[in-house]
Short mmCIF file of N, CA, C and O and ligand atoms in Angstrom, two decimals:
data_model
loop_
_atom_site.label_atom_id
_atom_site.label_comp_id
_atom_site.label_asym_id
_atom_site.label_seq_id
_atom_site.Cartn_x
_atom_site.Cartn_y
_atom_site.Cartn_z
N MET X 1 47.18 19.25 -7.51
CA MET X 1 47.34 17.82 -7.04
C MET X 1 48.67 17.17 -7.63
O MET X 1 48.86 17.41 -8.76
N GLU X 2 49.40 16.47 -6.78
CA GLU X 2 50.68 16.01 -7.19
C GLU X 2 50.49 14.86 -8.19
O GLU X 2 49.61 14.07 -8.03
N LYS X 3 51.43 14.74 -9.07
CA LYS X 3 51.45 13.65 -10.05
C LYS X 3 52.75 12.80 -10.11
O LYS X 3 53.79 13.40 -9.79
N THR X 4 52.59 11.64 -10.46
CA THR X 4 53.83 10.74 -10.52
C THR X 4 53.69 9.90 -11.68
O THR X 4 52.58 9.62 -12.19
N LEU X 5 54.91 9.32 -12.23
CA LEU X 5 54.93 8.44 -13.28
C LEU X 5 55.26 7.08 -12.88
O LEU X 5 56.11 6.87 -12.12
N ILE X 6 54.40 6.12 -13.23
CA ILE X 6 54.64 4.71 -13.12
C ILE X 6 54.77 4.09 -14.52
O ILE X 6 53.96 4.40 -15.38
N ILE X 7 55.66 3.10 -14.59
CA ILE X 7 55.70 2.34 -15.88
C ILE X 7 55.70 1.01 -15.47
O ILE X 7 56.40 0.38 -14.58
N LEU X 8 54.67 0.21 -16.10
CA LEU X 8 54.61 -1.24 -15.88
C LEU X 8 55.69 -1.77 -16.92
O LEU X 8 55.52 -1.58 -18.04
N LYS X 9 56.71 -2.42 -16.33
CA LYS X 9 57.76 -2.93 -17.11
C LYS X 9 57.39 -4.18 -17.97
O LYS X 9 56.25 -4.78 -17.71
N PRO X 10 58.15 -4.61 -19.03
CA PRO X 10 57.76 -5.79 -19.73
C PRO X 10 57.40 -7.03 -18.95
O PRO X 10 56.42 -7.82 -19.30
N ASP X 11 58.06 -7.24 -17.78
CA ASP X 11 57.73 -8.46 -17.02
C ASP X 11 56.38 -8.40 -16.44
O ASP X 11 55.50 -9.33 -16.46
N ALA X 12 55.92 -7.12 -15.96
CA ALA X 12 54.57 -7.01 -15.42
C ALA X 12 53.51 -7.20 -16.43
O ALA X 12 52.42 -7.87 -16.35
N VAL X 13 53.76 -6.66 -17.71
CA VAL X 13 52.81 -6.78 -18.70
C VAL X 13 52.64 -8.18 -19.27
O VAL X 13 51.59 -8.72 -19.22
N ALA X 14 53.84 -8.94 -19.44
CA ALA X 14 53.88 -10.26 -19.87
C ALA X 14 53.18 -11.25 -18.80
O ALA X 14 52.48 -12.17 -19.25
N LYS X 15 53.23 -10.89 -17.59
CA LYS X 15 52.52 -11.72 -16.54
C LYS X 15 51.16 -11.28 -16.36
O LYS X 15 50.39 -11.97 -15.49
N GLY X 16 50.59 -10.36 -17.13
CA GLY X 16 49.18 -9.98 -16.97
C GLY X 16 48.79 -9.33 -15.68
O GLY X 16 47.75 -9.50 -15.23
N LEU X 17 49.86 -8.64 -15.04
CA LEU X 17 49.60 -8.06 -13.72
C LEU X 17 49.10 -6.59 -13.67
O LEU X 17 48.94 -5.98 -12.66
N GLU X 18 48.70 -6.10 -14.85
CA GLU X 18 48.40 -4.69 -14.93
C GLU X 18 47.18 -4.35 -13.94
O GLU X 18 47.39 -3.39 -13.16
N ASN X 19 46.14 -5.05 -13.96
CA ASN X 19 45.06 -4.73 -13.12
C ASN X 19 45.41 -4.79 -11.64
O ASN X 19 45.02 -3.92 -10.80
N ASP X 20 46.05 -5.91 -11.18
CA ASP X 20 46.48 -6.10 -9.92
C ASP X 20 47.33 -4.95 -9.52
O ASP X 20 47.21 -4.43 -8.31
N ILE X 21 48.31 -4.56 -10.25
CA ILE X 21 49.26 -3.46 -9.86
C ILE X 21 48.55 -2.05 -9.78
O ILE X 21 48.72 -1.41 -8.82
N VAL X 22 47.78 -1.84 -10.73
CA VAL X 22 46.97 -0.64 -10.78
C VAL X 22 46.11 -0.47 -9.54
O VAL X 22 46.10 0.63 -8.86
N GLN X 23 45.45 -1.65 -9.13
CA GLN X 23 44.64 -1.57 -7.87
C GLN X 23 45.46 -1.26 -6.70
O GLN X 23 44.92 -0.59 -5.76
N LYS X 24 46.63 -1.72 -6.54
CA LYS X 24 47.53 -1.36 -5.46
C LYS X 24 47.69 0.12 -5.27
O LYS X 24 47.63 0.59 -4.14
N TYR X 25 47.91 0.83 -6.34
CA TYR X 25 48.07 2.26 -6.30
C TYR X 25 46.75 2.93 -5.97
O TYR X 25 46.69 3.81 -5.19
N GLU X 26 45.62 2.45 -6.57
CA GLU X 26 44.36 3.03 -6.31
C GLU X 26 43.98 2.88 -4.90
O GLU X 26 43.46 3.74 -4.25
N LYS X 27 44.28 1.75 -4.32
CA LYS X 27 43.84 1.48 -2.81
C LYS X 27 44.71 2.38 -1.92
O LYS X 27 44.29 2.65 -0.85
N ALA X 28 45.89 2.90 -2.46
CA ALA X 28 46.64 3.91 -1.61
C ALA X 28 46.12 5.28 -1.93
O ALA X 28 46.76 6.29 -1.29
N GLY X 29 45.07 5.47 -2.65
CA GLY X 29 44.49 6.81 -2.83
C GLY X 29 44.88 7.56 -4.08
O GLY X 29 44.57 8.64 -4.21
N LEU X 30 45.55 6.80 -5.01
CA LEU X 30 45.99 7.49 -6.23
C LEU X 30 44.94 7.17 -7.41
O LEU X 30 44.28 6.13 -7.34
N ARG X 31 44.90 8.23 -8.28
CA ARG X 31 43.92 8.09 -9.37
C ARG X 31 44.72 8.12 -10.69
O ARG X 31 45.53 9.03 -10.88
N MET X 32 44.38 7.21 -11.62
CA MET X 32 45.03 7.14 -13.02
C MET X 32 44.45 8.19 -13.75
O MET X 32 43.19 8.17 -14.03
N ILE X 33 45.36 9.06 -14.35
CA ILE X 33 44.68 10.08 -15.24
C ILE X 33 45.22 9.95 -16.67
O ILE X 33 44.56 10.51 -17.53
N ARG X 34 46.30 9.24 -16.92
CA ARG X 34 46.70 8.99 -18.21
C ARG X 34 47.34 7.56 -18.30
O ARG X 34 47.85 7.17 -17.43
N ARG X 35 47.16 7.04 -19.56
CA ARG X 35 47.64 5.61 -19.76
C ARG X 35 48.08 5.44 -21.16
O ARG X 35 47.31 5.73 -22.05
N GLU X 36 49.27 4.93 -21.30
CA GLU X 36 49.72 4.75 -22.74
C GLU X 36 50.55 3.44 -22.81
O GLU X 36 51.46 3.19 -22.13
N GLU X 37 50.17 2.55 -23.84
CA GLU X 37 50.90 1.28 -24.02
C GLU X 37 51.91 1.59 -25.27
O GLU X 37 51.54 2.19 -26.17
N LEU X 38 53.09 1.14 -24.96
CA LEU X 38 54.08 1.39 -26.09
C LEU X 38 55.28 0.40 -25.97
O LEU X 38 55.47 -0.31 -24.97
N VAL X 39 56.13 0.34 -26.99
CA VAL X 39 57.38 -0.27 -26.73
C VAL X 39 58.55 0.89 -26.74
O VAL X 39 58.54 1.62 -27.73
N ALA X 40 59.27 0.82 -25.74
CA ALA X 40 60.19 1.91 -25.57
C ALA X 40 61.47 1.83 -26.41
O ALA X 40 61.92 0.75 -26.68
N THR X 41 61.85 3.02 -26.98
CA THR X 41 63.05 3.04 -27.76
C THR X 41 64.25 3.26 -26.92
O THR X 41 64.18 3.77 -25.80
N ALA X 42 65.38 2.86 -27.46
CA ALA X 42 66.70 3.04 -26.75
C ALA X 42 66.95 4.52 -26.39
O ALA X 42 67.41 4.85 -25.22
N ALA X 43 66.67 5.40 -27.31
CA ALA X 43 66.76 6.83 -27.08
C ALA X 43 65.99 7.37 -25.94
O ALA X 43 66.50 8.09 -25.00
N THR X 44 64.73 6.97 -25.75
CA THR X 44 63.82 7.42 -24.66
C THR X 44 64.37 6.76 -23.32
O THR X 44 64.37 7.46 -22.35
N LEU X 45 64.74 5.56 -23.48
CA LEU X 45 65.25 4.88 -22.20
C LEU X 45 66.59 5.54 -21.76
O LEU X 45 66.80 5.61 -20.50
N LYS X 46 67.36 6.01 -22.65
CA LYS X 46 68.60 6.65 -22.24
C LYS X 46 68.26 7.92 -21.55
O LYS X 46 69.04 8.34 -20.57
N GLN X 47 67.26 8.63 -21.87
CA GLN X 47 66.84 9.86 -21.22
C GLN X 47 66.15 9.64 -19.89
O GLN X 47 66.50 10.16 -18.89
N HIS X 48 65.40 8.59 -19.88
CA HIS X 48 64.55 8.13 -18.66
C HIS X 48 65.57 7.73 -17.61
O HIS X 48 65.43 8.11 -16.45
N TYR X 49 66.62 6.97 -18.09
CA TYR X 49 67.48 6.35 -17.14
C TYR X 49 68.86 7.11 -17.15
O TYR X 49 70.00 6.53 -17.11
N SER X 50 68.87 8.36 -17.40
CA SER X 50 70.08 9.17 -17.54
C SER X 50 71.07 9.09 -16.35
O SER X 50 72.27 9.14 -16.62
N ALA X 51 70.52 8.84 -15.22
CA ALA X 51 71.42 8.62 -14.03
C ALA X 51 72.15 7.39 -13.88
O ALA X 51 73.00 7.26 -13.19
N HIS X 52 71.64 6.38 -14.77
CA HIS X 52 72.22 5.08 -14.72
C HIS X 52 72.87 4.66 -16.05
O HIS X 52 73.55 3.58 -16.16
N VAL X 53 72.88 5.61 -17.01
CA VAL X 53 73.37 5.17 -18.30
C VAL X 53 74.87 4.70 -18.39
O VAL X 53 75.23 3.89 -19.18
N GLN X 54 75.63 5.26 -17.42
CA GLN X 54 77.15 4.92 -17.34
C GLN X 54 77.38 3.57 -16.61
O GLN X 54 78.50 3.19 -16.38
N LYS X 55 76.35 3.08 -15.90
CA LYS X 55 76.50 2.00 -14.97
C LYS X 55 76.58 0.55 -15.69
O LYS X 55 76.17 0.50 -16.84
N GLY X 56 77.29 -0.34 -15.11
CA GLY X 56 77.48 -1.64 -15.67
C GLY X 56 76.22 -2.40 -16.01
O GLY X 56 76.17 -3.14 -17.08
N PHE X 57 75.16 -2.14 -15.31
CA PHE X 57 73.95 -2.95 -15.55
C PHE X 57 73.07 -2.25 -16.66
O PHE X 57 72.11 -2.81 -17.10
N TYR X 58 73.42 -1.08 -17.15
CA TYR X 58 72.57 -0.30 -18.06
C TYR X 58 72.28 -1.07 -19.29
O TYR X 58 71.13 -1.06 -19.68
N PRO X 59 73.27 -1.63 -19.96
CA PRO X 59 72.90 -2.28 -21.27
C PRO X 59 71.86 -3.40 -21.06
O PRO X 59 70.99 -3.49 -21.95
N SER X 60 72.01 -4.19 -20.00
CA SER X 60 70.96 -5.13 -19.78
C SER X 60 69.65 -4.64 -19.36
O SER X 60 68.54 -5.15 -19.80
N LEU X 61 69.63 -3.49 -18.65
CA LEU X 61 68.36 -2.71 -18.30
C LEU X 61 67.71 -2.23 -19.54
O LEU X 61 66.44 -2.52 -19.78
N GLU X 62 68.47 -1.64 -20.42
CA GLU X 62 67.91 -1.12 -21.74
C GLU X 62 67.34 -2.19 -22.56
O GLU X 62 66.21 -2.08 -23.11
N LYS X 63 68.04 -3.32 -22.70
CA LYS X 63 67.63 -4.54 -23.51
C LYS X 63 66.29 -5.09 -22.83
O LYS X 63 65.25 -5.37 -23.62
N PHE X 64 66.21 -5.17 -21.59
CA PHE X 64 64.99 -5.69 -20.87
C PHE X 64 63.87 -4.70 -21.09
O PHE X 64 62.76 -5.12 -21.38
N MET X 65 64.10 -3.40 -20.92
CA MET X 65 63.00 -2.39 -20.94
C MET X 65 62.49 -2.24 -22.37
O MET X 65 61.29 -1.75 -22.46
N SER X 66 63.22 -2.63 -23.45
CA SER X 66 62.72 -2.54 -24.75
C SER X 66 62.36 -3.86 -25.25
O SER X 66 62.03 -4.05 -26.50
N SER X 67 62.24 -4.88 -24.47
CA SER X 67 62.03 -6.22 -24.91
C SER X 67 60.52 -6.55 -25.10
O SER X 67 60.19 -7.62 -25.69
N GLY X 68 59.72 -5.79 -24.69
CA GLY X 68 58.24 -5.96 -24.97
C GLY X 68 57.45 -4.79 -24.51
O GLY X 68 58.12 -3.69 -24.32
N LYS X 69 56.13 -4.92 -24.66
CA LYS X 69 55.31 -3.86 -24.33
C LYS X 69 55.37 -3.35 -22.92
O LYS X 69 55.47 -4.16 -22.10
N ILE X 70 55.25 -2.02 -22.75
CA ILE X 70 55.26 -1.39 -21.51
C ILE X 70 53.96 -0.51 -21.33
O ILE X 70 53.33 -0.28 -22.36
N VAL X 71 53.65 -0.22 -20.16
CA VAL X 71 52.50 0.73 -19.96
C VAL X 71 52.96 1.85 -19.11
O VAL X 71 53.34 1.65 -17.94
N ALA X 72 52.82 3.11 -19.67
CA ALA X 72 53.22 4.31 -18.83
C ALA X 72 51.92 4.86 -18.36
O ALA X 72 50.93 4.98 -19.09
N ILE X 73 51.90 5.25 -17.07
CA ILE X 73 50.80 5.65 -16.45
C ILE X 73 51.03 6.88 -15.49
O ILE X 73 52.08 7.01 -14.79
N ILE X 74 50.17 7.99 -15.67
CA ILE X 74 50.31 9.10 -14.63
C ILE X 74 49.23 8.85 -13.55
O ILE X 74 48.10 8.70 -13.87
N PHE X 75 49.79 8.80 -12.32
CA PHE X 75 48.79 8.79 -11.25
C PHE X 75 48.78 10.14 -10.56
O PHE X 75 49.92 10.79 -10.48
N GLU X 76 47.71 10.52 -10.02
CA GLU X 76 47.52 11.81 -9.31
C GLU X 76 47.01 11.53 -7.83
O GLU X 76 46.24 10.66 -7.70
N GLY X 77 47.40 12.43 -6.93
CA GLY X 77 46.93 12.26 -5.44
C GLY X 77 47.70 13.03 -4.62
O GLY X 77 48.74 13.61 -4.92
N ASN X 78 47.34 13.01 -3.31
CA ASN X 78 48.06 13.60 -2.24
C ASN X 78 49.50 12.91 -2.11
O ASN X 78 49.36 11.69 -2.02
N ASN X 79 50.58 13.70 -2.12
CA ASN X 79 51.89 13.09 -2.00
C ASN X 79 52.03 11.86 -2.98
O ASN X 79 52.52 10.81 -2.55
N ALA X 80 51.58 12.03 -4.20
CA ALA X 80 51.62 10.95 -5.19
C ALA X 80 52.93 10.37 -5.29
O ALA X 80 53.07 9.14 -5.46
N VAL X 81 54.02 11.10 -5.28
CA VAL X 81 55.36 10.51 -5.53
C VAL X 81 55.80 9.53 -4.40
O VAL X 81 56.00 8.38 -4.70
N ALA X 82 55.65 10.15 -3.11
CA ALA X 82 56.10 9.29 -2.11
C ALA X 82 55.17 8.15 -1.78
O ALA X 82 55.62 6.98 -1.47
N THR X 83 53.83 8.33 -1.96
CA THR X 83 52.86 7.33 -1.90
C THR X 83 53.13 6.07 -2.89
O THR X 83 53.10 4.91 -2.44
N ALA X 84 53.41 6.48 -4.07
CA ALA X 84 53.66 5.54 -5.07
C ALA X 84 55.01 4.66 -4.78
O ALA X 84 55.04 3.56 -4.98
N ARG X 85 55.98 5.37 -4.35
CA ARG X 85 57.34 4.74 -3.94
C ARG X 85 56.98 3.72 -2.83
O ARG X 85 57.60 2.67 -2.95
N LYS X 86 56.22 4.03 -1.89
CA LYS X 86 55.93 3.23 -0.70
C LYS X 86 55.15 1.91 -1.22
O LYS X 86 55.62 0.84 -0.81
N VAL X 87 54.24 2.12 -2.04
CA VAL X 87 53.49 0.86 -2.54
C VAL X 87 54.22 0.09 -3.50
O VAL X 87 54.27 -1.16 -3.57
N THR X 88 55.25 0.71 -4.14
CA THR X 88 56.20 -0.02 -5.14
C THR X 88 57.14 -0.92 -4.44
O THR X 88 57.33 -2.06 -4.72
N GLY X 89 57.84 -0.41 -3.31
CA GLY X 89 58.81 -1.19 -2.58
C GLY X 89 60.20 -0.98 -3.04
O GLY X 89 60.43 -0.41 -4.13
N SER X 90 61.18 -1.50 -2.44
CA SER X 90 62.55 -1.35 -2.64
C SER X 90 62.92 -1.98 -4.00
O SER X 90 62.26 -2.86 -4.51
N THR X 91 63.94 -1.43 -4.56
CA THR X 91 64.42 -1.74 -5.98
C THR X 91 64.53 -3.30 -6.12
O THR X 91 64.13 -3.78 -7.13
N ASP X 92 65.31 -3.86 -5.19
CA ASP X 92 65.49 -5.37 -5.27
C ASP X 92 64.25 -6.07 -4.64
O ASP X 92 64.11 -6.02 -3.57
N PRO X 93 63.63 -6.92 -5.63
CA PRO X 93 62.35 -7.59 -5.15
C PRO X 93 62.68 -8.46 -3.91
O PRO X 93 61.82 -8.66 -2.99
N MET X 94 63.94 -8.97 -3.83
CA MET X 94 64.20 -9.86 -2.68
C MET X 94 64.29 -8.98 -1.36
O MET X 94 64.22 -9.63 -0.18
N LYS X 95 64.43 -7.73 -1.47
CA LYS X 95 64.48 -6.81 -0.24
C LYS X 95 63.32 -6.07 -0.03
O LYS X 95 63.18 -5.42 0.93
N ALA X 96 62.32 -6.11 -1.05
CA ALA X 96 61.15 -5.22 -0.93
C ALA X 96 60.21 -5.64 0.26
O ALA X 96 60.12 -6.76 0.52
N GLU X 97 59.71 -4.63 0.90
CA GLU X 97 58.86 -4.83 2.17
C GLU X 97 57.58 -5.65 1.80
O GLU X 97 57.04 -5.46 0.69
N LYS X 98 57.18 -6.40 2.70
CA LYS X 98 56.04 -7.26 2.54
C LYS X 98 54.84 -6.46 2.14
O LYS X 98 54.64 -5.40 2.63
N GLY X 99 54.04 -6.90 1.14
CA GLY X 99 52.87 -6.30 0.74
C GLY X 99 53.07 -5.24 -0.39
O GLY X 99 52.06 -4.76 -0.94
N THR X 100 54.29 -4.94 -0.70
CA THR X 100 54.58 -3.99 -1.70
C THR X 100 54.45 -4.75 -3.16
O THR X 100 54.49 -5.97 -3.07
N ILE X 101 54.39 -3.99 -4.17
CA ILE X 101 54.23 -4.67 -5.42
C ILE X 101 55.39 -5.51 -5.90
O ILE X 101 55.34 -6.50 -6.27
N ARG X 102 56.62 -4.92 -5.61
CA ARG X 102 57.82 -5.62 -5.95
C ARG X 102 58.03 -6.87 -5.03
O ARG X 102 58.60 -7.82 -5.50
N ASN X 103 57.57 -6.83 -3.75
CA ASN X 103 57.61 -7.93 -2.93
C ASN X 103 56.59 -9.11 -3.38
O ASN X 103 56.95 -10.26 -3.46
N GLU X 104 55.32 -8.61 -3.69
CA GLU X 104 54.32 -9.63 -3.89
C GLU X 104 54.39 -10.29 -5.26
O GLU X 104 54.22 -11.46 -5.43
N PHE X 105 54.89 -9.51 -6.29
CA PHE X 105 54.84 -10.03 -7.66
C PHE X 105 56.27 -10.22 -8.22
O PHE X 105 56.42 -10.73 -9.39
N GLY X 106 57.24 -9.77 -7.58
CA GLY X 106 58.61 -9.68 -8.22
C GLY X 106 59.37 -10.98 -8.17
O GLY X 106 59.06 -11.96 -7.36
N ASP X 107 60.36 -11.19 -9.00
CA ASP X 107 61.41 -12.26 -8.91
C ASP X 107 62.69 -11.83 -9.36
O ASP X 107 62.92 -10.64 -9.81
N MET X 108 63.64 -12.59 -9.36
CA MET X 108 64.97 -12.21 -9.75
C MET X 108 65.59 -13.30 -10.67
O MET X 108 65.56 -14.37 -10.37
N LYS X 109 66.06 -12.91 -11.87
CA LYS X 109 66.62 -13.79 -12.73
C LYS X 109 68.07 -13.49 -12.86
O LYS X 109 68.52 -12.33 -13.24
N LEU X 110 68.91 -14.44 -12.54
CA LEU X 110 70.34 -14.25 -12.69
C LEU X 110 70.84 -15.24 -13.84
O LEU X 110 70.72 -16.43 -13.76
N ALA X 111 71.44 -14.65 -14.87
CA ALA X 111 71.83 -15.48 -15.96
C ALA X 111 73.29 -15.04 -16.32
O ALA X 111 73.50 -14.18 -17.14
N ASP X 112 74.29 -15.64 -15.80
CA ASP X 112 75.73 -15.40 -15.98
C ASP X 112 76.04 -13.90 -15.79
O ASP X 112 75.69 -13.35 -14.80
N ASP X 113 76.48 -13.29 -16.89
CA ASP X 113 76.77 -11.86 -16.73
C ASP X 113 75.57 -10.89 -17.18
O ASP X 113 75.66 -9.72 -17.23
N ASP X 114 74.52 -11.58 -17.62
CA ASP X 114 73.39 -10.85 -18.11
C ASP X 114 72.30 -10.71 -17.10
O ASP X 114 71.29 -11.41 -17.05
N ARG X 115 72.63 -9.97 -16.02
CA ARG X 115 71.76 -9.94 -14.81
C ARG X 115 70.72 -8.90 -15.00
O ARG X 115 70.95 -7.67 -15.16
N ILE X 116 69.45 -9.32 -15.00
CA ILE X 116 68.37 -8.44 -15.21
C ILE X 116 67.47 -8.42 -13.95
O ILE X 116 67.02 -9.47 -13.42
N MET X 117 67.31 -7.23 -13.37
CA MET X 117 66.41 -7.09 -12.23
C MET X 117 64.95 -6.93 -12.62
O MET X 117 64.59 -5.88 -13.14
N LYS X 118 64.18 -7.96 -12.57
CA LYS X 118 62.86 -7.87 -13.02
C LYS X 118 61.91 -7.40 -11.77
O LYS X 118 61.52 -8.35 -11.02
N ASN X 119 61.87 -6.18 -11.71
CA ASN X 119 61.09 -5.56 -10.45
C ASN X 119 59.69 -4.89 -10.90
O ASN X 119 59.25 -4.22 -10.22
N LEU X 120 59.30 -5.35 -12.07
CA LEU X 120 57.89 -5.03 -12.45
C LEU X 120 57.52 -3.57 -12.83
O LEU X 120 56.73 -3.32 -13.66
N VAL X 121 57.93 -2.65 -11.96
CA VAL X 121 57.46 -1.28 -12.20
C VAL X 121 58.56 -0.19 -12.00
O VAL X 121 59.50 -0.44 -11.21
N HIS X 122 58.40 0.91 -12.65
CA HIS X 122 59.21 2.13 -12.37
C HIS X 122 58.30 3.01 -11.61
O HIS X 122 57.08 3.10 -12.04
N ALA X 123 58.81 3.71 -10.59
CA ALA X 123 58.05 4.80 -9.98
C ALA X 123 58.96 5.95 -9.72
O ALA X 123 60.09 5.80 -9.29
N SER X 124 58.55 7.05 -10.22
CA SER X 124 59.40 8.37 -10.00
C SER X 124 59.79 8.48 -8.57
O SER X 124 59.03 8.25 -7.63
N ALA X 125 61.05 8.86 -8.30
CA ALA X 125 61.63 9.02 -6.93
C ALA X 125 61.45 10.37 -6.24
O ALA X 125 61.38 10.36 -4.95
N THR X 126 61.33 11.38 -7.06
CA THR X 126 61.17 12.75 -6.51
C THR X 126 60.16 13.48 -7.52
O THR X 126 59.90 13.04 -8.50
N LYS X 127 59.72 14.67 -6.91
CA LYS X 127 58.81 15.46 -7.58
C LYS X 127 59.43 16.01 -8.93
O LYS X 127 58.85 16.09 -9.99
N GLU X 128 60.72 16.32 -8.86
CA GLU X 128 61.48 16.72 -10.02
C GLU X 128 61.53 15.63 -11.09
O GLU X 128 61.37 15.87 -12.20
N GLU X 129 61.89 14.43 -10.59
CA GLU X 129 62.01 13.27 -11.52
C GLU X 129 60.62 13.03 -12.10
O GLU X 129 60.55 12.77 -13.35
N ALA X 130 59.56 13.19 -11.34
CA ALA X 130 58.21 12.94 -11.96
C ALA X 130 57.93 13.83 -13.00
O ALA X 130 57.41 13.44 -14.04
N GLU X 131 58.18 15.19 -12.76
CA GLU X 131 57.90 16.21 -13.81
C GLU X 131 58.74 15.90 -15.07
O GLU X 131 58.15 16.05 -16.25
N LYS X 132 59.95 15.64 -14.95
CA LYS X 132 60.83 15.37 -16.19
C LYS X 132 60.22 14.16 -16.91
O LYS X 132 60.28 14.17 -18.19
N GLU X 133 59.93 13.07 -16.11
CA GLU X 133 59.53 11.81 -16.76
C GLU X 133 58.18 11.93 -17.38
O GLU X 133 57.82 11.31 -18.49
N ILE X 134 57.27 12.73 -16.69
CA ILE X 134 55.90 12.93 -17.37
C ILE X 134 56.07 13.62 -18.73
O ILE X 134 55.41 13.23 -19.68
N LYS X 135 56.99 14.62 -18.82
CA LYS X 135 57.21 15.28 -20.07
C LYS X 135 57.75 14.44 -21.03
O LYS X 135 57.48 14.43 -22.27
N LEU X 136 58.68 13.50 -20.63
CA LEU X 136 59.43 12.57 -21.58
C LEU X 136 58.39 11.58 -22.15
O LEU X 136 58.47 11.31 -23.40
N TRP X 137 57.63 11.06 -21.30
CA TRP X 137 56.73 9.88 -21.82
C TRP X 137 55.36 10.42 -22.39
O TRP X 137 54.74 9.69 -23.21
N PHE X 138 54.91 11.56 -21.99
CA PHE X 138 53.63 12.10 -22.34
C PHE X 138 53.60 13.29 -23.18
O PHE X 138 52.63 13.91 -23.62
N GLY X 139 54.90 13.94 -23.35
CA GLY X 139 55.09 15.16 -24.08
C GLY X 139 54.56 16.40 -23.46
O GLY X 139 53.94 16.45 -22.38
P1 GDP B 201 64.29 2.34 -8.62
O1 GDP B 201 64.11 3.82 -8.67
O2 GDP B 201 63.85 1.64 -7.36
O3 GDP B 201 63.71 1.68 -9.86
O4 GDP B 201 65.90 2.07 -8.71
P2 GDP B 201 67.03 2.81 -9.44
O5 GDP B 201 66.59 4.22 -9.90
O6 GDP B 201 68.22 2.83 -8.54
O7 GDP B 201 67.35 1.90 -10.66
C1 GDP B 201 66.60 1.98 -11.97
C2 GDP B 201 66.35 0.56 -12.35
O8 GDP B 201 67.65 0.05 -12.75
C3 GDP B 201 65.88 -0.47 -11.27
O9 GDP B 201 64.51 -0.45 -11.28
C4 GDP B 201 66.33 -1.83 -11.75
O10 GDP B 201 65.53 -2.21 -12.89
C5 GDP B 201 67.70 -1.36 -12.42
N1 GDP B 201 68.77 -1.57 -11.41
C6 GDP B 201 69.11 -0.75 -10.39
N2 GDP B 201 70.13 -1.30 -9.63
C7 GDP B 201 70.49 -2.39 -10.24
C8 GDP B 201 71.55 -3.35 -10.11
O11 GDP B 201 72.32 -3.28 -9.20
N3 GDP B 201 71.62 -4.47 -10.94
C9 GDP B 201 70.68 -4.62 -11.94
N4 GDP B 201 70.78 -5.66 -12.76
N5 GDP B 201 69.71 -3.68 -12.25
C10 GDP B 201 69.65 -2.62 -11.40
MG1 MG B 202 64.88 5.37 -9.78
#
């Protein structure tokens, strides 16, 4: 059975959206098999976001992702990676499709040059990414 990694980002945890978000994935046929609450370190985030570490937004992303408690979850199911991405919605909550998590619960905070995209969840984009991320967050 395929597995994927979801992270409830600090905004989702702070808003108390964990149950609502988990239900969205469960209604799409996915099953939660592992769950871990933690505060992410800069070192782990640099590995998790290795594709983005050189980008201009990375410092604010790292600051945001380590600003509070997160919840890492492994979901399992048929086409778990693609299914979870569909339920999650586009990266920018303003552009996320209706009914997706990022559309229903997301918002956008713009503060001068400290632009933070508060899009509630991370979802692995490919099977390879899911395998790498599950190893990183769950060992
Ligand atoms: P995702 O797979 O949909 O989460 O999107 P990406 O892998 O492209 O980006 C990873 C994360 O970096 C996103 O979820 C956002 O939190 C953040 N991010 C991506 N692009 C931007 C951007 O243009 N500006 C800002 N501020 N954050 C971004
Ligand atoms: Mg991504």
